[in-house]
Amino acid sequence: MSGLGPIRRVLVANRGEIALRVFRTCKALGLETAAVYSDADAEAAHVQAADRAVHIGPAAARESYLVADKVLAAAREAGADAIHPGYGFLSENAAFAEAVAAAGLVWVGPRAEVIRAMGDKQRARDLAEQAGVPVVPGSRRFAEGDTEGLAAEAERVGYPLLVKAAAGGGGIGMRRVDAPATLADTVWATQSMAAKAFGDGAVFLERFVPKARHVEIQVFGYGDGTAVHLFERDCSLQRRFQKVIEESPAPGLPEPVRAAMAEAALRLARAVRYEGAGTVEFIVDAESFAFFFLEMNTRIQVEHAVTEMITGRDLVAMQLELAAGQPGRLAQEAIAAKGHAIECRLYAENPAKMFMPSPGPLRIFRAPEAARDLRIDSGYREGDLVTPFYDPMLAKVIAWGPDRTAARRRAADALRAFAVEGIATNREFLLACLSDEAFASGDVHTGFIDSRRAQLLATGDKP
């Protein structure tokens, strides 16, 4: 069996699309693969694609994919040398990263102490400030049940504001408050939700930027205080604070702002001696272009393919090589961006019913053929069952073009060529977004979908 230094077999502690995506790079590097699966995923594509597969429990993630001991036992049973966490599940769990290392396995990710520091949003804000990165005005931490001085802190931060779970991520544990009358109830509800979802009920308040863009910088650190960036992604099109369409470069972002944001992200990555792929996320005022640190994700992102399409770099290969002690160090000037890429997340959901998930059988599921300018990442096949247990993303459609207009049209053509029957999807909604005049002009912001939802639902597809 060939290998990469100490790594010969990689277990992916995840499922579906991201497991298959990591497997592709493993095979290209001559590494064997191992999968874990729940009862619901016994016949899943990622299970059949792996060289080894180990069952880890019932369908519910809290009884399978989120149980660290079961994943570690599976790694031992499969003879894995390393664990790649993908995104979601245990990917940003510092205790799991420590347990992997304690078990003598290679952890494909940053050090546990960095995951822990960045996972606490308020601590991450403090570290960003120390590194000279601008942050949105915010409050102190309010532990579960603590509301002392809440009203005064809210007045200092200013309305409208967001109540955010300190341990949250990915848009989960975030609620908007427009006036003092609803503050206490919103804080209580967010604290309760955070305690159940993250095991930590602490929240903090943060100024809400009314017309904002969500722009993130892809960084890659080498663990010794050096790091490079691989440009930015605009992730402003969101529903329920979760991303739907991402693209790079960010449309209409002035070059000085783009450069300043990248440098700010690198200052933070260097300050915490970050290692591996990570993303520094910013809120950008859509009118003034002032930008503020939001959070740092210490894992590969769902939208990492956008960066790979414009740079030609394989981020997962870079992760594995660094974890194996064989990093091909990149100089910043060696990283170039070419053209424009757009990613559309095809979901099993009904946009007309507040984007509610739409589980069921995929009677027909046929993706367009991949090409140099089109990438389809999916964990599903025709005949599979979309269960209610996991995120309902069916596929990522990633299109490239020499410019934004070409990429947008390529993405639309690919979505039209996607055949899905048996369940409701957001395909027509995505097509409406891509053909929307405001989107086409680059007028994107985080409130885009909420403000134009009626028009987008009514418009449907355009030629």
Short mmCIF file of N, CA and C in Angstrom, two decimals, residues 51-119:
data_model
loop_
_atom_site.label_atom_id
_atom_site.label_comp_id
_atom_site.label_asym_id
_atom_site.label_seq_id
_atom_site.Cartn_x
_atom_site.Cartn_y
_atom_site.Cartn_z
N ASP A 51 -12.77 2.23 0.71
CA ASP A 51 -12.09 0.93 0.76
C ASP A 51 -12.53 0.14 1.99
N ARG A 52 -12.85 0.83 3.08
CA ARG A 52 -13.38 0.22 4.29
C ARG A 52 -14.57 1.05 4.75
N ALA A 53 -15.54 0.41 5.40
CA ALA A 53 -16.69 1.15 5.92
C ALA A 53 -17.11 0.52 7.24
N VAL A 54 -17.39 1.35 8.22
CA VAL A 54 -17.73 0.88 9.56
C VAL A 54 -19.03 1.52 10.03
N HIS A 55 -19.95 0.70 10.48
CA HIS A 55 -21.23 1.18 11.00
C HIS A 55 -21.02 1.79 12.39
N ILE A 56 -21.64 2.96 12.63
CA ILE A 56 -21.42 3.62 13.92
C ILE A 56 -22.71 3.96 14.68
N GLY A 57 -23.86 3.47 14.22
CA GLY A 57 -25.03 3.69 15.06
C GLY A 57 -26.30 4.08 14.33
N PRO A 58 -27.31 4.49 15.09
CA PRO A 58 -28.63 4.85 14.54
C PRO A 58 -28.56 6.07 13.63
N ALA A 59 -29.69 6.35 12.99
CA ALA A 59 -29.75 7.44 12.02
C ALA A 59 -29.47 8.81 12.64
N ALA A 60 -29.98 9.06 13.83
CA ALA A 60 -29.79 10.37 14.45
C ALA A 60 -28.31 10.67 14.62
N ALA A 61 -27.88 11.84 14.17
CA ALA A 61 -26.46 12.20 14.23
C ALA A 61 -25.92 12.17 15.65
N ARG A 62 -26.74 12.56 16.61
CA ARG A 62 -26.27 12.58 18.01
C ARG A 62 -25.97 11.19 18.55
N GLU A 63 -26.43 10.15 17.84
CA GLU A 63 -26.16 8.78 18.24
C GLU A 63 -25.17 8.09 17.31
N SER A 64 -24.64 8.82 16.35
CA SER A 64 -23.71 8.21 15.39
C SER A 64 -22.58 9.18 15.03
N TYR A 65 -22.82 10.05 14.07
CA TYR A 65 -21.74 10.92 13.56
C TYR A 65 -21.20 11.90 14.59
N LEU A 66 -21.97 12.18 15.62
CA LEU A 66 -21.52 13.12 16.65
C LEU A 66 -20.93 12.44 17.88
N VAL A 67 -20.81 11.12 17.85
CA VAL A 67 -20.27 10.39 18.99
C VAL A 67 -18.79 10.10 18.73
N ALA A 68 -17.93 10.87 19.38
CA ALA A 68 -16.49 10.77 19.13
C ALA A 68 -15.94 9.38 19.39
N ASP A 69 -16.37 8.75 20.46
CA ASP A 69 -15.85 7.42 20.79
C ASP A 69 -16.17 6.40 19.70
N LYS A 70 -17.35 6.51 19.10
CA LYS A 70 -17.72 5.58 18.03
C LYS A 70 -16.87 5.82 16.78
N VAL A 71 -16.60 7.07 16.49
CA VAL A 71 -15.78 7.39 15.32
C VAL A 71 -14.35 6.90 15.53
N LEU A 72 -13.82 7.09 16.72
CA LEU A 72 -12.46 6.63 17.01
C LEU A 72 -12.38 5.10 16.96
N ALA A 73 -13.39 4.44 17.49
CA ALA A 73 -13.41 2.97 17.43
C ALA A 73 -13.46 2.50 15.98
N ALA A 74 -14.21 3.22 15.15
CA ALA A 74 -14.29 2.88 13.73
C ALA A 74 -12.94 3.05 13.05
N ALA A 75 -12.23 4.11 13.41
CA ALA A 75 -10.90 4.33 12.82
C ALA A 75 -9.96 3.19 13.16
N ARG A 76 -10.01 2.72 14.41
CA ARG A 76 -9.17 1.58 14.80
C ARG A 76 -9.57 0.33 14.03
N GLU A 77 -10.88 0.09 13.94
CA GLU A 77 -11.36 -1.10 13.23
C GLU A 77 -10.98 -1.06 11.75
N ALA A 78 -11.01 0.12 11.17
CA ALA A 78 -10.71 0.24 9.74
C ALA A 78 -9.22 0.30 9.45
N GLY A 79 -8.40 0.39 10.50
CA GLY A 79 -6.96 0.48 10.30
C GLY A 79 -6.53 1.81 9.72
N ALA A 80 -7.25 2.87 10.09
CA ALA A 80 -6.91 4.20 9.57
C ALA A 80 -5.72 4.79 10.31
N ASP A 81 -4.94 5.60 9.61
CA ASP A 81 -3.82 6.31 10.21
C ASP A 81 -4.18 7.76 10.52
N ALA A 82 -5.21 8.26 9.83
CA ALA A 82 -5.56 9.67 9.97
C ALA A 82 -7.07 9.84 9.90
N ILE A 83 -7.54 10.95 10.46
CA ILE A 83 -8.96 11.29 10.41
C ILE A 83 -9.12 12.68 9.82
N HIS A 84 -9.91 12.76 8.75
CA HIS A 84 -10.30 14.04 8.17
C HIS A 84 -11.75 14.27 8.57
N PRO A 85 -12.06 15.42 9.22
CA PRO A 85 -13.41 15.61 9.74
C PRO A 85 -14.41 16.20 8.76
N GLY A 86 -13.97 16.66 7.57
CA GLY A 86 -14.91 17.31 6.66
C GLY A 86 -15.40 18.61 7.26
N TYR A 87 -16.68 18.92 7.06
CA TYR A 87 -17.29 20.10 7.70
C TYR A 87 -18.52 19.65 8.48
N GLY A 88 -18.94 20.45 9.46
CA GLY A 88 -20.06 20.05 10.30
C GLY A 88 -19.67 18.93 11.24
N PHE A 89 -20.65 18.32 11.89
CA PHE A 89 -20.44 17.23 12.83
C PHE A 89 -19.31 17.55 13.81
N LEU A 90 -18.23 16.77 13.81
CA LEU A 90 -17.15 16.94 14.80
C LEU A 90 -15.98 17.79 14.28
N SER A 91 -16.17 18.45 13.15
CA SER A 91 -15.04 19.13 12.50
C SER A 91 -14.45 20.26 13.32
N GLU A 92 -15.25 20.91 14.16
CA GLU A 92 -14.74 22.01 14.98
C GLU A 92 -14.88 21.70 16.47
N ASN A 93 -14.73 20.42 16.78
CA ASN A 93 -14.81 19.95 18.16
C ASN A 93 -13.39 19.74 18.68
N ALA A 94 -12.95 20.65 19.55
CA ALA A 94 -11.57 20.59 20.03
C ALA A 94 -11.29 19.31 20.81
N ALA A 95 -12.26 18.87 21.60
CA ALA A 95 -12.07 17.64 22.38
C ALA A 95 -11.86 16.44 21.46
N PHE A 96 -12.56 16.42 20.34
CA PHE A 96 -12.38 15.32 19.39
C PHE A 96 -10.99 15.37 18.76
N ALA A 97 -10.54 16.57 18.40
CA ALA A 97 -9.20 16.71 17.83
C ALA A 97 -8.15 16.20 18.82
N GLU A 98 -8.33 16.52 20.10
CA GLU A 98 -7.41 16.04 21.13
C GLU A 98 -7.46 14.52 21.25
N ALA A 99 -8.67 13.96 21.18
CA ALA A 99 -8.83 12.51 21.31
C ALA A 99 -8.19 11.78 20.14
N VAL A 100 -8.28 12.36 18.95
CA VAL A 100 -7.65 11.74 17.77
C VAL A 100 -6.14 11.67 17.97
N ALA A 101 -5.55 12.78 18.41
CA ALA A 101 -4.11 12.80 18.65
C ALA A 101 -3.71 11.85 19.77
N ALA A 102 -4.53 11.80 20.83
CA ALA A 102 -4.23 10.91 21.96
C ALA A 102 -4.29 9.45 21.54
N ALA A 103 -5.11 9.15 20.52
CA ALA A 103 -5.22 7.78 20.03
C ALA A 103 -4.09 7.41 19.09
N GLY A 104 -3.16 8.34 18.86
CA GLY A 104 -2.03 8.06 17.99
C GLY A 104 -2.33 8.21 16.52
N LEU A 105 -3.44 8.89 16.20
CA LEU A 105 -3.82 9.11 14.81
C LEU A 105 -3.48 10.53 14.38
N VAL A 106 -3.37 10.72 13.08
CA VAL A 106 -3.09 12.05 12.54
C VAL A 106 -4.40 12.81 12.37
N TRP A 107 -4.46 13.98 12.94
CA TRP A 107 -5.64 14.84 12.82
C TRP A 107 -5.42 15.79 11.64
N VAL A 108 -6.32 15.75 10.69
CA VAL A 108 -6.19 16.60 9.51
C VAL A 108 -6.95 17.90 9.78
N GLY A 109 -6.27 18.80 10.47
CA GLY A 109 -6.89 20.06 10.85
C GLY A 109 -5.99 20.82 11.78
N PRO A 110 -6.45 21.99 12.23
CA PRO A 110 -5.63 22.81 13.13
C PRO A 110 -5.56 22.21 14.53
N ARG A 111 -4.65 22.72 15.35
CA ARG A 111 -4.50 22.25 16.72
C ARG A 111 -5.77 22.50 17.52
N ALA A 112 -5.98 21.64 18.50
CA ALA A 112 -7.19 21.72 19.32
C ALA A 112 -7.34 23.07 19.99
N GLU A 113 -6.23 23.65 20.47
CA GLU A 113 -6.34 24.92 21.18
C GLU A 113 -6.80 26.05 20.25
N VAL A 114 -6.46 25.96 18.98
CA VAL A 114 -6.91 26.97 18.02
C VAL A 114 -8.40 26.77 17.72
N ILE A 115 -8.81 25.51 17.55
CA ILE A 115 -10.23 25.22 17.34
C ILE A 115 -11.04 25.74 18.51
N ARG A 116 -10.55 25.51 19.71
CA ARG A 116 -11.26 25.94 20.93
C ARG A 116 -11.35 27.46 20.99
N ALA A 117 -10.26 28.13 20.70
CA ALA A 117 -10.24 29.59 20.77
C ALA A 117 -11.17 30.21 19.72
N MET A 118 -11.11 29.72 18.48
CA MET A 118 -11.93 30.28 17.42
C MET A 118 -13.39 29.84 17.53
N GLY A 119 -13.64 28.71 18.20
CA GLY A 119 -15.00 28.23 18.36
C GLY A 119 -15.82 29.04 19.34
#
